[in-house]
Short mmCIF file of C-alpha atoms in Angstrom, two decimals:
data_model
loop_
_atom_site.label_atom_id
_atom_site.label_comp_id
_atom_site.label_asym_id
_atom_site.label_seq_id
_atom_site.Cartn_x
_atom_site.Cartn_y
_atom_site.Cartn_z
CA MET A 105 -0.04 0.01 0.32
CA SER A 106 1.14 3.54 -1.00
CA ASP A 107 2.06 6.06 1.85
CA ILE A 108 -0.16 8.48 0.21
CA LEU A 109 -3.43 7.24 -1.04
CA VAL A 110 -4.80 9.28 -4.49
CA HIS A 111 -8.55 8.51 -5.09
CA THR A 112 -10.43 10.26 -7.43
CA GLU A 113 -14.41 9.82 -7.57
CA ALA A 114 -17.48 11.98 -8.63
CA GLY A 115 -15.08 14.96 -9.32
CA VAL A 116 -13.36 15.22 -6.00
CA CYS A 117 -9.59 14.23 -5.89
CA THR A 118 -8.87 12.58 -2.39
CA LEU A 119 -5.40 12.41 -1.16
CA THR A 120 -4.90 10.48 1.94
CA PHE A 121 -1.89 9.85 4.31
CA ASN A 122 -1.72 6.22 4.89
CA ARG A 123 1.45 5.42 7.15
CA PRO A 124 -0.60 5.27 10.46
CA ASP A 125 2.00 2.87 11.72
CA LYS A 126 4.64 6.11 11.63
CA LYS A 127 1.79 8.34 13.08
CA ASN A 128 1.29 9.46 8.84
CA SER A 129 4.60 11.20 9.32
CA ILE A 130 6.02 12.86 5.97
CA THR A 131 9.10 11.58 4.10
CA ALA A 132 10.19 13.23 1.00
CA ALA A 133 9.43 10.84 -1.33
CA MET A 134 5.44 11.21 0.06
CA TYR A 135 5.79 14.87 -0.60
CA GLY A 136 6.81 14.28 -4.03
CA THR A 137 3.80 11.92 -4.49
CA LEU A 138 1.30 14.82 -2.62
CA ALA A 139 3.24 17.45 -5.16
CA ASP A 140 2.40 15.50 -8.17
CA ALA A 141 -1.12 14.53 -7.45
CA LEU A 142 -1.69 18.70 -6.88
CA GLN A 143 -0.41 19.01 -10.04
CA ALA A 144 -2.45 16.28 -11.83
CA ALA A 145 -5.19 17.55 -9.99
CA GLN A 146 -4.83 20.68 -11.18
CA ASP A 147 -4.47 19.80 -14.93
CA ASP A 148 -7.34 17.25 -14.77
CA ALA A 149 -10.35 19.18 -16.07
CA ALA A 150 -12.48 15.96 -14.58
CA VAL A 151 -11.09 16.94 -11.01
CA ARG A 152 -13.09 19.83 -9.55
CA CYS A 153 -12.00 19.77 -5.91
CA VAL A 154 -9.32 17.94 -3.63
CA VAL A 155 -9.67 16.81 -0.13
CA ILE A 156 -6.62 15.95 2.40
CA GLN A 157 -7.34 13.45 5.17
CA GLY A 158 -5.63 11.29 7.63
CA ASN A 159 -7.63 9.07 9.40
CA GLU A 160 -9.82 9.17 12.62
CA ALA A 161 -6.79 9.19 14.93
CA ILE A 162 -4.41 11.20 13.46
CA PHE A 163 -3.91 13.47 10.59
CA SER A 164 -0.13 13.70 10.38
CA SER A 165 2.77 13.97 12.89
CA GLY A 166 4.54 16.13 10.50
CA ASN A 167 7.94 15.69 8.81
CA ASP A 168 9.86 12.13 9.67
CA ILE A 169 12.47 12.73 11.31
CA GLY A 170 14.84 10.18 10.68
CA ASP A 171 13.92 10.79 6.62
CA PHE A 172 14.51 14.64 6.89
CA LEU A 173 17.89 14.08 8.82
CA ASN A 174 19.01 11.66 5.81
CA ASN A 175 17.38 13.42 3.02
CA PRO A 176 17.13 17.25 3.81
CA PRO A 177 16.10 19.66 1.48
CA ALA A 178 18.61 20.78 -0.44
CA THR A 179 17.30 22.78 -3.31
CA THR A 180 14.11 24.86 -4.00
CA ASP A 181 12.97 21.75 -5.81
CA SER A 182 13.23 19.51 -3.44
CA PRO A 183 10.00 17.71 -3.06
CA VAL A 184 8.72 19.28 0.33
CA PHE A 185 9.11 22.68 -1.54
CA ARG A 186 7.45 21.67 -4.63
CA PHE A 187 4.50 20.22 -2.10
CA LEU A 188 4.48 23.66 -0.43
CA ARG A 189 4.60 25.86 -3.60
CA GLY A 190 1.67 23.47 -4.93
CA ILE A 191 -0.49 23.73 -2.31
CA ALA A 192 -0.13 27.64 -1.37
CA GLN A 193 -0.89 28.15 -5.72
CA PHE A 194 -3.79 25.17 -6.41
CA PRO A 195 -6.37 27.12 -7.95
CA LYS A 196 -9.11 24.64 -7.49
CA PRO A 197 -11.04 23.93 -4.05
CA LEU A 198 -8.77 22.35 -1.71
CA ILE A 199 -10.66 20.90 1.69
CA ALA A 200 -8.93 19.09 4.84
CA ALA A 201 -10.24 16.86 6.96
CA VAL A 202 -8.17 16.70 10.23
CA CYS A 203 -8.62 14.65 13.10
CA GLY A 204 -6.40 13.76 16.08
CA PRO A 205 -2.76 15.39 16.06
CA ALA A 206 -1.39 18.00 13.07
CA VAL A 207 1.88 18.76 13.60
CA GLY A 208 4.46 20.76 11.80
CA VAL A 209 3.35 21.09 8.37
CA GLY A 210 0.18 18.89 9.10
CA THR A 211 -0.97 22.35 10.80
CA THR A 212 0.72 24.84 8.25
CA LEU A 213 -0.70 23.36 5.08
CA LEU A 214 -4.42 23.62 6.26
CA PHE A 215 -3.86 27.94 6.29
CA HIS A 216 -3.73 27.31 2.39
CA CYS A 217 -6.88 24.99 2.40
CA ASP A 218 -10.04 26.71 1.53
CA LEU A 219 -12.37 25.01 4.10
CA VAL A 220 -11.25 22.49 6.76
CA TYR A 221 -13.30 20.25 8.92
CA ALA A 222 -11.79 18.87 12.18
CA GLY A 223 -12.46 16.00 14.31
CA ASP A 224 -13.38 17.05 17.93
CA ASN A 225 -9.97 15.24 18.92
CA ALA A 226 -7.92 17.27 16.85
CA ALA A 227 -4.89 18.95 18.04
CA PHE A 228 -2.79 21.88 16.16
CA SER A 229 0.84 22.43 16.79
CA MET A 230 3.54 24.05 15.13
CA PRO A 231 6.71 23.28 17.19
CA PHE A 232 9.36 24.46 14.73
CA VAL A 233 10.97 26.52 17.65
CA ASN A 234 11.43 23.40 19.96
CA LEU A 235 13.15 21.51 17.20
CA GLY A 236 15.71 24.74 16.57
CA LEU A 237 14.15 25.96 13.23
CA CYS A 238 11.61 28.38 12.26
CA PRO A 239 8.35 28.81 10.76
CA GLU A 240 7.87 27.60 7.09
CA ALA A 241 4.89 27.40 4.46
CA ALA A 242 4.64 31.19 4.87
CA SER A 243 3.23 30.83 8.12
CA SER A 244 5.16 33.28 9.77
CA LEU A 245 2.60 35.69 7.66
CA LEU A 246 -0.41 33.51 7.36
CA VAL A 247 -0.65 32.78 11.51
CA PRO A 248 -0.64 35.78 12.61
CA GLN A 249 -3.10 37.18 10.15
CA MET A 250 -5.59 34.71 11.14
CA LEU A 251 -4.98 33.99 14.49
CA GLY A 252 -3.57 37.53 15.70
CA TYR A 253 -0.25 38.59 17.12
CA HIS A 254 -0.46 37.54 20.54
CA ARG A 255 -2.03 33.98 19.97
CA ALA A 256 0.19 33.71 16.70
CA ALA A 257 2.98 34.15 19.24
CA GLU A 258 1.93 31.53 21.77
CA ALA A 259 1.57 29.03 18.74
CA LEU A 260 4.84 29.55 17.02
CA LEU A 261 7.15 30.65 20.09
CA LEU A 262 5.64 28.28 22.68
CA GLY A 263 5.06 25.75 20.21
CA GLU A 264 2.14 24.18 22.06
CA PRO A 265 -0.63 22.00 20.88
CA PHE A 266 -4.10 24.09 20.63
CA MET A 267 -7.44 22.20 20.20
CA ALA A 268 -10.04 21.98 18.06
CA GLU A 269 -12.06 24.48 19.75
CA ALA A 270 -9.77 27.03 20.00
CA ALA A 271 -8.86 26.73 15.99
CA LEU A 272 -12.73 27.09 15.40
CA GLU A 273 -12.76 30.11 17.52
CA VAL A 274 -9.84 31.93 15.60
CA GLY A 275 -11.39 30.61 12.06
CA LEU A 276 -8.75 28.01 11.22
CA VAL A 277 -11.54 25.32 11.61
CA ASN A 278 -14.82 25.76 9.90
CA ARG A 279 -16.88 23.03 11.64
CA VAL A 280 -15.86 20.44 14.53
CA LEU A 281 -17.28 17.05 13.96
CA PRO A 282 -17.48 13.92 16.11
CA PRO A 283 -14.22 12.02 14.50
CA LEU A 284 -15.99 9.10 12.47
CA GLU A 285 -18.18 11.96 10.97
CA VAL A 286 -15.28 14.37 9.42
CA ALA A 287 -14.33 12.50 6.65
CA GLY A 288 -17.85 11.79 5.13
CA TYR A 289 -18.70 15.43 6.02
CA ALA A 290 -15.67 16.79 3.94
CA GLN A 291 -17.13 14.75 1.27
CA THR A 292 -20.29 15.81 1.02
CA VAL A 293 -18.82 19.40 1.03
CA ALA A 294 -16.56 18.54 -1.61
CA ARG A 295 -19.34 16.88 -3.91
CA LYS A 296 -21.33 20.00 -3.25
CA MET A 297 -18.44 22.30 -4.60
CA ALA A 298 -17.81 20.13 -7.53
CA ALA A 299 -21.26 20.65 -8.59
CA LYS A 300 -20.76 24.19 -9.04
CA PRO A 301 -19.55 26.09 -12.12
CA MET A 302 -15.77 25.34 -12.02
CA SER A 303 -15.17 28.94 -13.68
CA SER A 304 -16.44 30.49 -10.97
CA LEU A 305 -14.95 28.53 -8.02
CA ILE A 306 -11.44 29.47 -9.71
CA GLU A 307 -11.83 32.83 -10.23
CA THR A 308 -13.41 33.41 -6.79
CA LYS A 309 -10.61 31.77 -5.12
CA ARG A 310 -8.07 33.52 -7.32
CA LEU A 311 -9.85 37.01 -6.30
CA MET A 312 -10.06 35.97 -2.49
CA LYS A 313 -5.58 35.47 -2.26
CA LYS A 314 -4.95 37.85 -5.31
CA GLY A 315 -4.19 40.66 -2.54
CA GLN A 316 -1.00 38.74 -1.04
CA ALA A 317 -0.28 35.78 -3.21
CA GLN A 318 2.74 37.28 -3.98
CA GLN A 319 3.67 38.25 -0.81
CA VAL A 320 2.80 34.72 0.56
CA MET A 321 4.96 33.02 -2.06
CA ALA A 322 8.04 35.67 -1.07
CA VAL A 323 7.31 34.43 2.31
CA MET A 324 7.77 31.17 1.90
CA ALA A 325 11.38 31.62 0.22
CA GLU A 326 12.43 33.63 2.91
CA GLU A 327 11.41 31.09 5.46
CA GLY A 328 13.05 28.49 3.33
CA VAL A 329 16.41 29.75 3.01
CA SER A 330 16.21 30.39 7.20
CA PHE A 331 14.77 26.92 7.64
CA GLY A 332 17.64 25.65 5.53
CA ARG A 333 20.30 27.73 7.60
CA MET A 334 19.22 26.88 10.93
CA LEU A 335 19.26 23.07 10.27
CA GLY A 336 22.51 23.11 10.15
CA GLU A 337 23.30 25.27 13.29
CA PRO A 338 23.90 23.89 16.78
CA ALA A 339 20.38 24.31 18.56
CA ALA A 340 18.65 21.99 15.74
CA LYS A 341 21.56 19.59 15.98
CA GLU A 342 20.73 19.40 19.78
CA ALA A 343 16.86 19.16 19.03
CA PHE A 344 17.36 16.13 16.44
CA GLY A 345 20.12 14.42 18.64
CA ALA A 346 17.58 14.72 21.51
CA PHE A 347 14.62 13.44 19.74
CA LEU A 348 16.37 10.94 17.94
CA GLU A 349 18.09 9.51 21.64
CA ARG A 350 14.80 10.07 23.54
CA ARG A 351 16.02 12.70 26.11
CA LYS A 352 15.30 16.66 26.92
CA PRO A 353 16.96 18.67 24.81
CA ASP A 354 19.51 20.95 26.33
CA PHE A 355 19.65 24.61 24.78
CA SER A 356 21.57 26.60 27.25
CA LYS A 357 24.78 26.70 25.61
CA VAL A 358 22.99 27.17 21.87
#
């Protein structure tokens, strides 16, 4: 079975994280599959809406740390950057169904989705600082815009989880449902969207995002440069070493 399942039916392309034994952590190969699937969905006139989902217990625990350390993104054409650009620039409606933990990119990708439905067990976190890194996916721009500066600072500087109801309150989530109902609800909404005129959906989304589209890409690029630099610095080495050794990191000397 693939770590990313791609299924298209009734105009809806569903991309499913399918690595539950690894908490749906994302490898470079998975980013490549996601990037390719988004491009194919964009090019296929039969696809009118895309849904991204995990399962009822977990959305994604973010980057696979071991794979990430062995295959760090070396260039802007690396799979992770292809995926981030693809999701930020995807012109058709994009829906996320989120249950359980959504860590790192598992949360930041949601800021590029048009609709997000969450299980009442969803927990969102962006622990980049805790790994000696900085935000990605233009989250340093989009998180303060949506949450307000002080809530964004709490989320990004502390990196602690916030739950589905808090995400609903700030507008990251459209609706909170029992976990077993989330995927079905997202599919119902996606099919409703797919029945609408595609040209109107695409143009409406373009107009809504037009005002900051270039800024989003510029910030994403700047974050990528900082992220790559910080990945080789002492704080990140200590954080990742502690993670792999299952100990608490000590940042007192970095």
